[in-house]
Amino acid sequence: MKYQAVIDDQKFEVQIIDEHTLTVNGEESSINFRQGQKPEHFSLILDGQSHQVWIEECQPCRDGKPSIVRIHLHGFDYEVQVDTERSLKLREFVGTSSSSEVAGQINAPMPGLVVKVLVENGQEVKKGDGVIIVEAMKMENEIKSPIDGIVSEIHVQNRQAVEKGETLIIIG
Amino acid sequence: MKYQAVIDDQKFEVQIIDEHTLTVNGEESSINFRQGQKPEHFSLILDGQSHQVWIEECQPCRDGKPSIVRIHLHGFDYEVQVDTERSLKLREFVGTSSSSEVAGQINAPMPGLVVKVLVENGQEVKKGDGVIIVEAMKMENEIKSPIDGIVSEIHVQNRQAVEKGETLIIIG
Amino acid sequence: MFKRILIANRGEIAVRIIRAASEMDIETVAVFSDADRLALHTRLADYAYHIGLSPSQESYLVIDRILDAAQKSGAEAIHPGYGFLAENADFARAVADAGLTFIGPPPQAIEDMGLKTRAREIMIAAGVPVTPGTESAIDPGPEAAKIAEQVGYPVLIKAASGGGGKGMRVVETPDDLIKAMESASREAASAFNNPQIYIEKYLEGPRHIEVQLLADQYGHTIHLNERECSIQRRHQKVVEEAPSPVITPDLRAQIGAAAIKAARACGYYNAGTVEFLLDRNKNFYFIEMNTRLQVEHPVTEMTTGIDLVKEQFKIAAGEKLTIQQEDVTIHGHAIECRVYAEDPLNNFYPSTGMVKYLHPPAGPGIRNDSGIYEGGEISIYYDPLISKLVAWGRDRSEAIVRMRRALQEYHITGVRSNIPFCLLVVEHPKFIEGDFDTHFISDHFRIEDMAPGPVDKEKIAAIAAVLAYHAKPAASVSASQPQNDGVSPWLSSGRRLGLRTR
Amino acid sequence: MFKRILIANRGEIAVRIIRAASEMDIETVAVFSDADRLALHTRLADYAYHIGLSPSQESYLVIDRILDAAQKSGAEAIHPGYGFLAENADFARAVADAGLTFIGPPPQAIEDMGLKTRAREIMIAAGVPVTPGTESAIDPGPEAAKIAEQVGYPVLIKAASGGGGKGMRVVETPDDLIKAMESASREAASAFNNPQIYIEKYLEGPRHIEVQLLADQYGHTIHLNERECSIQRRHQKVVEEAPSPVITPDLRAQIGAAAIKAARACGYYNAGTVEFLLDRNKNFYFIEMNTRLQVEHPVTEMTTGIDLVKEQFKIAAGEKLTIQQEDVTIHGHAIECRVYAEDPLNNFYPSTGMVKYLHPPAGPGIRNDSGIYEGGEISIYYDPLISKLVAWGRDRSEAIVRMRRALQEYHITGVRSNIPFCLLVVEHPKFIEGDFDTHFISDHFRIEDMAPGPVDKEKIAAIAAVLAYHAKPAASVSASQPQNDGVSPWLSSGRRLGLRTR
């Protein structure tokens, strides 16, 4: 079975030969992969090296779409996009699904309380300018604009409680 | 809802009044009972006292039969027989189910290897006589007869591996 | 000695206090909010009383409910832990008025040291050196600007009732003064119910050195050496150690004597800490006194062998200190990391959620004082401290490698933690050399410059991802909710995350 | 120093060695059997090699497979841990023949001290006092009966290659001699591949005192004080401590000197332990030398501050000892409990199964060296040691209360453990007084006399049972298999279980 795994600009062609063997970009490796004590916990012995890995699926795989998996490994996190041959072909055909991310959309990074909205609708802001102050666990956090632009939407007001991920402000 | 709980010769009539209150033998107590992090782990706050409790069901409850629950509490274990009013009445009618225990049946207390059968079929033994030696984790363990009697069945022979709970010898 | 005490706190410090009490055959009463029904402290205490809703303003900060629980449970004394009501003189008085013993200093000392301006006056009178600055609270405005100019920029704005970096701001130029004062004042109001702030000279490149004290009610005061707490992020201590790599025995005797003088000046008893800044010429200045047990107390315990919480109980019960100054030695070296549920990749914002997998470190020289458990929630309501991880070694370098080993062993999933960041700190050459000041983190770890994790592990990550996908091709790898980190929704391609110092 | 070492062991001791290596920047290679694919040591090591089936005869005891893994992995040295091949001179020689370093003593010393009869000869020649008895192995038979009569009953039968109580029998009367010798010989054959046994005088009421040694390859030998290991059940140590409550500084110097003499007599280097019996008149007798790291080494580490495994690495790498005898002090007191998966209510038989819930103790003064994890199996194949739980205190009484507190905090479900039994030991007045000998457990804890657990908790148990039943009236409380303990199938009514001393 052939797969492609992508991390940033690194592409790995992984072919699973059997339970104990795979190739990565043509190079053979011995593997011993076992689920551990919890659903997301795995032990991988790769060419004799022992790794503990925690795996969470960020974006479940559906036919024709890649799966994105978050790998926690030796204290660091990696998001890996995994494609099968089929999903790769389908994507070539339909094109990559467009990202749901909006560059200038500012969401609450944690649950908390809006202390002060620092901008007004229509105001011009530069990347790095503070636009809103959110308090969580008694600490004030100033959130900065990720882009240069104009404030197009303000969804919250002072002293309002917000959930994590809630859209606060949109810079157009 | 009324229950009866029995531990040895102690009987407790427990009536659950509501989520926060019950009576034990007529005496009222406040309760706060919550399942913890694992299915068998519970936190019980009883009249202000905090107890961690681990609960395993030894004998699943079926209509008309009591349930036996093993409670692990402050380092000690208790087996509690719980009856509802209905199961109590049914038992009065049909009589207590007979125990599956056979007084002179000797089962392997742990998985291991039979080192030596010390008795022969038909041999007379006294309570406390060694009847068989089982080795587990390199230690020899001599198992003693629980009763006076005559050896009626020998199910194993020297050097045989046995599973935990496997019947080894029956003293008739 | 007390038969039963109530702990007006939660989390790891409540567990810490329960442990000491249990070793002294003292029964413990926990109080818990809605969110903490299944918390460790609720389960480990002998008694547990519900005191309200999850927000601390409706539970852990409500004096009447705590006193009510104490009366109901028959507790004779109350230990406040740190935070919450620990430095609230009204609470200490209310405890005494209810006929109970407050396990801490006299209310007057709490009050005097709690108002930083009053503390400065007392220290000046007692001959303890303080930093230049205002002596009383000041409003944002022209007068404040004038004083800041006199003291000389950069200046430090501090909350009069402050502590723990809350309501604190460094101001580099006059332009930023008023905005910073307003923000500090708001934070102070929210955190301490007191918007008053004051201005202090901001020392360049100081080290934060503090001295642990024990004093009984009969005037016997000793110090238990210093702690070095210069590794701070946003004025919050991250890594602490004992002893300090720069304090000589002579300087230790001097700063210890100054700390004892400070304690005597405010009629102090019980455990307390006097905080100093040490400048590059090894001059030290009083900055404040913490009239409570501190988060970093274990490094002192591990190098002196003295259990500070047990001493607190004994002092509060009216016993005399049995430890003499000459009994206090230094045995090896200890380092503490404050392990927080916060995401170093997302501006260290608190990371809340359920702890799904927890493997705490253990083994030689390691102490991990934790208040969390697998399956438990780290909630929005309280400080996101996961545990105090402490490593002891025969010398500083052994303590460092043990801390590194313990951090590598420590695995938590479900919430993000600052463990990778702590690792970067203890592996940093300047930290290993002991060559740092309170600017260490801002000098060496500018978040915006942090690079992703090591490239050489990418292949392993790719293989693990493929194998997990291969094992369950059409189903979810785990039933877990994707972690949406808000600012950066999941990208539609893979990426490398992680930290690396410049 | 080595760059990479292999650990020819499993479980908690393999984890212990990985930790020390990691702190010294030495890479580790684990070996694992089928049963240990997911064991902690397999997961925590840098490399892991499969070496065979679950029974240790087909994995951890197969010298060729271990050497093969060492060659494949590029390890330069092998640490044997304790048990398995740790005291196998052939293994030590095979390691050297393969061009690798054995992290332990010279093979000749292992061989000499491994044959207890040879060890006795060497000690007599060196002037180290030994107990009366046979000097060579003896078969069960009339000659053995004669010698036993001469030495005087009770006598002790010991395996010539023995250790850890295996193949050991106390014989009170001549009638029991032959049967006991046969049984001991069988056990010895199974455990050590050597059926040879010998007879020693059995001292009445002795204490087991052992001295920890470190020796480099250049003749520098020091002792690290004694350990008191008198609390034994069936000749297996259960609770150990350092220092001994009965050893005075003078006696410590004497017994330490005797231990150093013993080590020199057999050309010893690396870490080792000389075991003595101490009679009621404080005479001490050599019984054997353990040519390896011991299970109870942490109590020495916690009172001296010296990491014994790190010293083992340094000595094996040819470094000189940097610790002088006068550097070795005693800091406080430490106690270890060996926490086993065994059922105290079922004759302490090993209890195998999956660990369903695991809450290890932590906090001040506690070290828990564990090799298990939640969801892991405790299998039939290996020693049922769950963890070495160690408590440190400023003095013995603080160490005891900390141990008590830690045992109370320690929860394991899925398998039975000896934790309740350890609690009874550390709470026993005679233990607290320090007034005990090697018969302590058999004198005070006759299993057949043990009474069920406290009655005052029955009401709580009853309420919990009813509430669990009430919450899930028609379904199973948990999906767990009932634990069938074989000898006593579940009764058809409730009962109180637990331990209580006479």
XYZ file of C-alpha atoms in Angstrom, chain A residues 3-14 25 80-83 88, chain C residues 458-459 461-463 465-466 494:
26
model
C 0.951 6.656 0.840
C 2.240 10.170 0.656
C 2.914 12.131 3.851
C 3.594 15.871 3.794
C 5.023 18.105 6.523
C 5.619 21.662 5.376
C 7.616 21.316 2.176
C 8.861 17.802 2.975
C 7.234 14.950 1.055
C 7.603 11.324 2.107
C 6.529 8.483 -0.191
C 5.777 5.649 2.195
C 11.301 7.411 -0.537
C 1.150 15.416 8.847
C -1.054 15.330 5.782
C -1.541 11.748 4.628
C -2.756 10.871 1.127
C -4.043 12.164 -4.491
C 9.935 14.591 10.494
C 10.499 11.226 8.896
C 6.334 11.635 12.326
C 5.476 10.876 8.695
C 5.843 7.130 9.227
C 1.029 9.152 10.646
C 0.946 6.735 7.717
C 0.837 19.318 7.150
